[in-house]
mmCIF file of C-alpha atoms in Angstrom:
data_model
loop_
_atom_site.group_PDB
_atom_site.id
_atom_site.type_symbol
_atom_site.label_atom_id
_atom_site.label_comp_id
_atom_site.label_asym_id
_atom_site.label_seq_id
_atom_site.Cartn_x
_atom_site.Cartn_y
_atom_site.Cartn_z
ATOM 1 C CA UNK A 103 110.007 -136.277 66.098
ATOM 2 C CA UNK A 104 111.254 -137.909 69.389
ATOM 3 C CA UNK A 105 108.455 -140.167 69.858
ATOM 4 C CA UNK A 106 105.071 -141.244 68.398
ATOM 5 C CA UNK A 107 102.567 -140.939 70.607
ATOM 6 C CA UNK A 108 99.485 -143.420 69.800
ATOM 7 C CA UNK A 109 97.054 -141.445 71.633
ATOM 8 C CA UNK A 110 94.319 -142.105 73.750
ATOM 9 C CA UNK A 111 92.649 -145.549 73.405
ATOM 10 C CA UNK A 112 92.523 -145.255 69.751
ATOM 11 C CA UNK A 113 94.638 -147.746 69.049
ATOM 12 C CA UNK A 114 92.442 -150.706 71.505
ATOM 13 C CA UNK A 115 88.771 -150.091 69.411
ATOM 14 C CA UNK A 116 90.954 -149.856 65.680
ATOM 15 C CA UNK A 117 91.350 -153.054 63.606
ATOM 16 C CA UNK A 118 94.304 -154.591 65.782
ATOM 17 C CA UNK A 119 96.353 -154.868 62.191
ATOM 18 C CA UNK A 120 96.286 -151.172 61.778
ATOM 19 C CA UNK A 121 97.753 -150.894 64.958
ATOM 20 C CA UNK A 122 100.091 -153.451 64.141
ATOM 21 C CA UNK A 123 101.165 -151.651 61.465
ATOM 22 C CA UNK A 124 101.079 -147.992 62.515
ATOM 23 C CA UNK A 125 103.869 -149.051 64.827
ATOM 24 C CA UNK A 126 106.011 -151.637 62.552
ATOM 25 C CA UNK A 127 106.249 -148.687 60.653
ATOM 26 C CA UNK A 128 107.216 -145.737 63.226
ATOM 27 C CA UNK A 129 109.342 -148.657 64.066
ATOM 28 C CA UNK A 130 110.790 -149.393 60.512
ATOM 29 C CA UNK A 131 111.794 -145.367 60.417
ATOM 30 C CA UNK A 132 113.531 -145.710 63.925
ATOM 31 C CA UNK A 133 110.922 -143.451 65.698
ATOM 32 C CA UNK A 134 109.724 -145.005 69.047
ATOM 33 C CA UNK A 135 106.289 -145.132 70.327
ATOM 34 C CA UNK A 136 104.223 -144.780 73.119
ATOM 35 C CA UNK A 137 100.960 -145.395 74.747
ATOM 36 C CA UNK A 138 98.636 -142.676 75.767
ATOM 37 C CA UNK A 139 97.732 -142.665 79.711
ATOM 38 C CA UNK A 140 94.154 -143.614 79.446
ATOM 39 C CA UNK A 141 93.835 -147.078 79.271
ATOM 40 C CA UNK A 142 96.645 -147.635 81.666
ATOM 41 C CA UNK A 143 94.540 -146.086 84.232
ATOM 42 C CA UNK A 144 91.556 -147.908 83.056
ATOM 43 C CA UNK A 145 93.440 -150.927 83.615
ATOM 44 C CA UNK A 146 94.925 -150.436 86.903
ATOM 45 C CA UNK A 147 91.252 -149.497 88.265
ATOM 46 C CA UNK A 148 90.055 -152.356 87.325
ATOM 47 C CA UNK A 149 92.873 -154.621 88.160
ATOM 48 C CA UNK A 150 94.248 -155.772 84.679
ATOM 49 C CA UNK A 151 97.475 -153.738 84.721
ATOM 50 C CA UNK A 152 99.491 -157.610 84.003
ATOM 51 C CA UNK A 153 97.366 -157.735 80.885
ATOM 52 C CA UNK A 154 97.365 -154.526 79.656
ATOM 53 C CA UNK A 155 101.373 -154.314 79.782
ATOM 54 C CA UNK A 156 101.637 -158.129 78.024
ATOM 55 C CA UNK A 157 99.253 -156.513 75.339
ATOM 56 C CA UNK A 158 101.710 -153.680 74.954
ATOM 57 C CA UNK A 159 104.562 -155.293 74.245
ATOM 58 C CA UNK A 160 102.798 -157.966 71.845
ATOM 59 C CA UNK A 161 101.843 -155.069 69.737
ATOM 60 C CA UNK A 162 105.732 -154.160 69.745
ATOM 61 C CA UNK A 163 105.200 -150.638 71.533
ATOM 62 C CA UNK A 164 108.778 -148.839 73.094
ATOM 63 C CA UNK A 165 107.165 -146.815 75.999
ATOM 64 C CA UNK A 166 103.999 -146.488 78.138
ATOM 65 C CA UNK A 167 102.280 -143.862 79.578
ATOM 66 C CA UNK A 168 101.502 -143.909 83.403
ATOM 67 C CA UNK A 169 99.480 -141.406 85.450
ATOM 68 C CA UNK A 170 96.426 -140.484 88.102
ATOM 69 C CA UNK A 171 95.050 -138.213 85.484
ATOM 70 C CA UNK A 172 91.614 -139.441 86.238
ATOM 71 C CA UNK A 173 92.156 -142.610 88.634
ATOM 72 C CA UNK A 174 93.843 -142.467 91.797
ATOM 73 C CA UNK A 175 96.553 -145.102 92.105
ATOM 74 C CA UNK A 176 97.316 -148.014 94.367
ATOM 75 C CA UNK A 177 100.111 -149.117 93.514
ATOM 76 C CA UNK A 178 104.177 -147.748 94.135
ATOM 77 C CA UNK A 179 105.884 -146.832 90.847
ATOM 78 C CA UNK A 180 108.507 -148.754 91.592
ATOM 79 C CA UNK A 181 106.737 -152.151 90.844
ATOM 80 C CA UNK A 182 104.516 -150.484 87.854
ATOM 81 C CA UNK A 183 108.085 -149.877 86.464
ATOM 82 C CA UNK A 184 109.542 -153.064 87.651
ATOM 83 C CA UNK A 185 106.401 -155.067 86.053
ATOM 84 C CA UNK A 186 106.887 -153.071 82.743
ATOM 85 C CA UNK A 187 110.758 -153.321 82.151
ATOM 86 C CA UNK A 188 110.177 -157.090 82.656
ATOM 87 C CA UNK A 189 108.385 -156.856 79.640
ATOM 88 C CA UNK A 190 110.893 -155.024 77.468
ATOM 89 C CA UNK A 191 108.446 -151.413 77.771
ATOM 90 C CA UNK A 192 109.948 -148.215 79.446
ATOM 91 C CA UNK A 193 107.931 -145.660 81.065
ATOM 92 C CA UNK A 194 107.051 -142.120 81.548
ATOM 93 C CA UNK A 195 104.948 -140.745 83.869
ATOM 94 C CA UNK A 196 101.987 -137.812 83.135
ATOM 95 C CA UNK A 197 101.892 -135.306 86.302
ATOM 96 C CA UNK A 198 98.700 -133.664 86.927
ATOM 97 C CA UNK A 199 94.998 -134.141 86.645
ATOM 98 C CA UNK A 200 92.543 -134.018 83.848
ATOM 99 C CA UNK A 201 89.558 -132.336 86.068
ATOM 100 C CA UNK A 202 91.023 -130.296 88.914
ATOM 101 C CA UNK A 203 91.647 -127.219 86.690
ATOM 102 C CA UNK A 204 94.701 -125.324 86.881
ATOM 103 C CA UNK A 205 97.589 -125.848 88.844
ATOM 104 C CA UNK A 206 98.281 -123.957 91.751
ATOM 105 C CA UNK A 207 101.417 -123.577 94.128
ATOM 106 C CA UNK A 208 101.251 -126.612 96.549
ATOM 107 C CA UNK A 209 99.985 -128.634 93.680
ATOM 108 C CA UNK A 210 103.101 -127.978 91.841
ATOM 109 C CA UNK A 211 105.300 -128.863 94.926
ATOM 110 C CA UNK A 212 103.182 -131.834 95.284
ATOM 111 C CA UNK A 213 103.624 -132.917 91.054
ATOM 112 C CA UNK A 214 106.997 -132.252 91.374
ATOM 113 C CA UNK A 215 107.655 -134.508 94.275
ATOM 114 C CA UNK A 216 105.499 -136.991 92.545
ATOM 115 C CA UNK A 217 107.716 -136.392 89.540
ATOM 116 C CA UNK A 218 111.006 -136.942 91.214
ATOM 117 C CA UNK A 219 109.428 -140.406 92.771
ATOM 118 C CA UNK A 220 108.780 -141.800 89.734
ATOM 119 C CA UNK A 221 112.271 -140.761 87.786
ATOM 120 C CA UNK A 222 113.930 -142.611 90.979
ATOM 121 C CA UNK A 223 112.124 -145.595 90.512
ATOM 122 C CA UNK A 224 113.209 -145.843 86.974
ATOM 123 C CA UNK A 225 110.715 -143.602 84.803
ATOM 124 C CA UNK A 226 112.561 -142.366 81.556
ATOM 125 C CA UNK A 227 110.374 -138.711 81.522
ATOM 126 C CA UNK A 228 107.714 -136.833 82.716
ATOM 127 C CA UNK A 229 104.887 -135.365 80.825
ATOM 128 C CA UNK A 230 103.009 -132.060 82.001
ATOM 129 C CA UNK A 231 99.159 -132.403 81.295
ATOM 130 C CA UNK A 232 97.041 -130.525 79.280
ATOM 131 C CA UNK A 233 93.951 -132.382 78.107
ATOM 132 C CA UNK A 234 93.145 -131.292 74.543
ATOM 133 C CA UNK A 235 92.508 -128.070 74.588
ATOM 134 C CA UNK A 236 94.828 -126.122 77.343
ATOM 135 C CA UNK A 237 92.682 -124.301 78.969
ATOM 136 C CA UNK A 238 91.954 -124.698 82.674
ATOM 137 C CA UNK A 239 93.989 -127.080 83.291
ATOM 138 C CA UNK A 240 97.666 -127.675 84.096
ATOM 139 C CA UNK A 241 99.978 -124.952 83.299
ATOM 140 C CA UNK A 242 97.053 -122.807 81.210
ATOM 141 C CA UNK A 243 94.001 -120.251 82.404
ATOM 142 C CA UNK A 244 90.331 -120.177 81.623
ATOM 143 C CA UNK A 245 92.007 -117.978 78.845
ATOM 144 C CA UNK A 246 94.812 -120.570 77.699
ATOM 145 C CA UNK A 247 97.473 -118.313 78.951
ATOM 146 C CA UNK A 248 100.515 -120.002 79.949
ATOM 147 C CA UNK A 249 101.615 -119.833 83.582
ATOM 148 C CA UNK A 250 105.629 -119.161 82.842
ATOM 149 C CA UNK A 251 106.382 -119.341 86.566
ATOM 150 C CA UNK A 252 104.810 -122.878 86.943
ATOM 151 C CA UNK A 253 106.440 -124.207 83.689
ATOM 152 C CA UNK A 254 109.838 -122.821 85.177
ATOM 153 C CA UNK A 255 109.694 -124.618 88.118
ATOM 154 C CA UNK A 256 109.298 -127.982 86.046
ATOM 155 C CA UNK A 257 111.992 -127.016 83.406
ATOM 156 C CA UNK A 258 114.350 -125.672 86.386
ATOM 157 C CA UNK A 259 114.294 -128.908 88.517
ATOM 158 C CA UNK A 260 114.287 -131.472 85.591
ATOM 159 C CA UNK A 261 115.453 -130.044 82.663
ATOM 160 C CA UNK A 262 114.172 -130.257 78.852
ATOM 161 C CA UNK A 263 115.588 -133.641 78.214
ATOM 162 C CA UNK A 264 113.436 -135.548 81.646
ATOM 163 C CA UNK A 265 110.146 -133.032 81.368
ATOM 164 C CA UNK A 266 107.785 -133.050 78.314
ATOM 165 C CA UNK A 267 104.711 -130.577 78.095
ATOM 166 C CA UNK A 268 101.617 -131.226 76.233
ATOM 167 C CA UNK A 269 101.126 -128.721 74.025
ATOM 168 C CA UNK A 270 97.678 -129.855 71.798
ATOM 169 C CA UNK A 271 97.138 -126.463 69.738
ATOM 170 C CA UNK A 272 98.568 -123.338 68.191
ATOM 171 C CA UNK A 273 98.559 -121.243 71.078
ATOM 172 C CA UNK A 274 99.842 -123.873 73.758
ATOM 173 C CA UNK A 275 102.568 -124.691 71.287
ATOM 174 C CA UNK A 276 103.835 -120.726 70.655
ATOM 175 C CA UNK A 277 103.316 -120.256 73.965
ATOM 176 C CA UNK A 278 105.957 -122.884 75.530
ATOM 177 C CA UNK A 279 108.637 -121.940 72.336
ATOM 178 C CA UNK A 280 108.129 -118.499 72.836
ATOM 179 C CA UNK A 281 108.835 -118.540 76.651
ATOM 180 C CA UNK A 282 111.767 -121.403 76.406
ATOM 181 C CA UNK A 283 113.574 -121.634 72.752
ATOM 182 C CA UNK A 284 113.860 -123.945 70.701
ATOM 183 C CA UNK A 285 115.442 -126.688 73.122
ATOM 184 C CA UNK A 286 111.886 -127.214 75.136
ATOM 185 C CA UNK A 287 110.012 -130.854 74.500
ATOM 186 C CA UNK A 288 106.614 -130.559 73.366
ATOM 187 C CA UNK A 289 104.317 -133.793 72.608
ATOM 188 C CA UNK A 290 100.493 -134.209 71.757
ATOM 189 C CA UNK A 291 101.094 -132.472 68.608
ATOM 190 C CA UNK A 292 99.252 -133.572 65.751
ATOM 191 C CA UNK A 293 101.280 -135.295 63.218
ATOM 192 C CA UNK A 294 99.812 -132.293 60.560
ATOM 193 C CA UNK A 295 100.835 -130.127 63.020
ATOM 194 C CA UNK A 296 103.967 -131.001 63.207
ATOM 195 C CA UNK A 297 105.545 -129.127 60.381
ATOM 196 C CA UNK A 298 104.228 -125.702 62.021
ATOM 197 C CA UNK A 299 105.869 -126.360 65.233
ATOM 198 C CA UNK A 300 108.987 -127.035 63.773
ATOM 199 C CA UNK A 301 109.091 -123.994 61.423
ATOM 200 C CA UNK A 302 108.165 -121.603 64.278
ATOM 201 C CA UNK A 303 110.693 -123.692 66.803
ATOM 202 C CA UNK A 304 113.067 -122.818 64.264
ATOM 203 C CA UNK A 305 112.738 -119.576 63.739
ATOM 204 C CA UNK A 306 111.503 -119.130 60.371
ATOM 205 C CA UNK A 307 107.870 -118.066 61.390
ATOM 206 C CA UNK A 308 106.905 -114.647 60.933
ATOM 207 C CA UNK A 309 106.068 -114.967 64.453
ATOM 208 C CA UNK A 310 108.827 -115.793 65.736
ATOM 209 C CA UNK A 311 111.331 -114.154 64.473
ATOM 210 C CA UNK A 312 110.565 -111.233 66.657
ATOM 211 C CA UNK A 313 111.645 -113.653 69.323
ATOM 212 C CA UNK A 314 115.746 -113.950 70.298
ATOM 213 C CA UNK A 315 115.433 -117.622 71.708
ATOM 214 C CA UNK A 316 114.055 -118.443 68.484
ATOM 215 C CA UNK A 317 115.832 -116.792 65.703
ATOM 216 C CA UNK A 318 118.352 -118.305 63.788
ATOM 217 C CA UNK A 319 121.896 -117.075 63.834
ATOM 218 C CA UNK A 320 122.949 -115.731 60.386
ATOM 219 C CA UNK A 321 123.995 -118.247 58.120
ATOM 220 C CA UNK A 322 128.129 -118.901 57.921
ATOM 221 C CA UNK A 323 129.407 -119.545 53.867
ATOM 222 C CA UNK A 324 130.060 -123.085 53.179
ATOM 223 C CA UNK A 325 132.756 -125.372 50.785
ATOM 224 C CA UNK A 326 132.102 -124.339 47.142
ATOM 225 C CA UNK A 327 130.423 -127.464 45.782
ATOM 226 C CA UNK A 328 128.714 -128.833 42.668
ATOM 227 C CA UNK A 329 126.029 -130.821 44.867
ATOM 228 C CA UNK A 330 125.558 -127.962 47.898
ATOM 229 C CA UNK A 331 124.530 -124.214 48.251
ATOM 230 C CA UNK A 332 126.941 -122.132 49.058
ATOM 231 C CA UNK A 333 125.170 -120.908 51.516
ATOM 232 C CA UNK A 334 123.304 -123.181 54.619
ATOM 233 C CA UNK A 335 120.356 -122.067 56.523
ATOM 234 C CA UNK A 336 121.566 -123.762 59.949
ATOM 235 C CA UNK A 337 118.371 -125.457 61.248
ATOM 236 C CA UNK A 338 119.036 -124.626 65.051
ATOM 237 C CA UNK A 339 121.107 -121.691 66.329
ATOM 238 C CA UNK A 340 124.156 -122.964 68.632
#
């Protein structure tokens, strides 16, 4: 786990010493976290982005989340991003919207334009939306099918480490390993879903082992020793 995402606006009706804690202890095990999109948007709409970002970094946060998912935006990223760094928070940047269905060729010229805006202006990465259950929307059918050509054109002009794609279920999950390897970001997954995503990213699903980008290279013999195998599984093929 890269990051811990505390979704949604879960975290602003909670007990604020749950909160508090959730994220002294992501924080305690070295795992940053970040703020869903939501209430950023709520808060720029209604003209309380100053407070929103002091309350962030009060509660200790690393990162927030900025997008149009549902709002359209006013303001230049530059002096969201300027605002939030002055604060001690980075920021990433969601592309897409939550109710315009799936993309479609302009609107990925458009996002990625968008995309390439903010990462000038200082964003850290961009997320690819895809609500809660990907379908109709973003990179996904009616059907949830992925649309490989669209999630190239991301990957090609960013690259795994800039772009992250939501990836909420089984099948959105599969889908993006299956069609990149192991090295592609993923992030709205579950914290019980984690596991699963990593066995399968690894290779040691039955389901994808069928797949070459995702099976593991055979294992090489290592030092005799009292306290190790003999023999290592290597987590990630190189």
């Amino acid at each position: 786990m890269s990051i811990l995402k505390i979704s949604m606006a879960c975290w602003m009706v909670a007990k604020e010493s749950a909160t508090r804690r959730k994220v002294a202890a992501a924080k305690k095990h070295r795992v940053p976290t970040v703020t869903g999109g939501g209430p950023f948007e709520v808060a720029v709409a209604q003209g309380h982005l100053p407070a929103y970002l002091d309350l962030c970094a009060d509660i200790g946060v690393t990162r927030i989340e900025c997008g149009e998912g549902f709002t359209e935006m006013n303001l230049k990223a530059a002096d969201v991003i300027r605002m939030a760094t002055s604060r001690g928070l980075d920021v990433q940047f969601e592309l897409g919207k939550k109710h315009d269905g799936a993309f479609t060729d302009d609107g990925v010229t458009q996002l990625i334009e968008q995309g390439q805006r903010w990462l000038d202006a200082g964003a850290l990465q961009l997320v690819v939306e895809a609500r809660e259950s990907a379908k109709e929307v973003g990179l996904f059918d009616d059907s949830g099918n992925l649309n490989r050509a669209y999630a190239d054109r991301f990957a090609k002009t960013f690259g795994f480490h800039t772009v992250v794609f939501e990836a909420p279920n089984k099948p959105s999950q599969f889908a993006l390993l299956n069609h990149f390897g192991r090295e592609v970001h993923l992030c709205n997954v579950r914290l019980e879903e984690i596991l699963r995503v990593e066995i399968y990213r690894r290779g040691l699903h039955s389901d994808a082992f069928s797949h070459d980008n995702l099976r593991p290279v055979a294992p090489k013999p290592a030092r005799r020793s009292t306290e190790s195998l003999e023999w290592r599984m290597p987590l990630y093929a190189e």
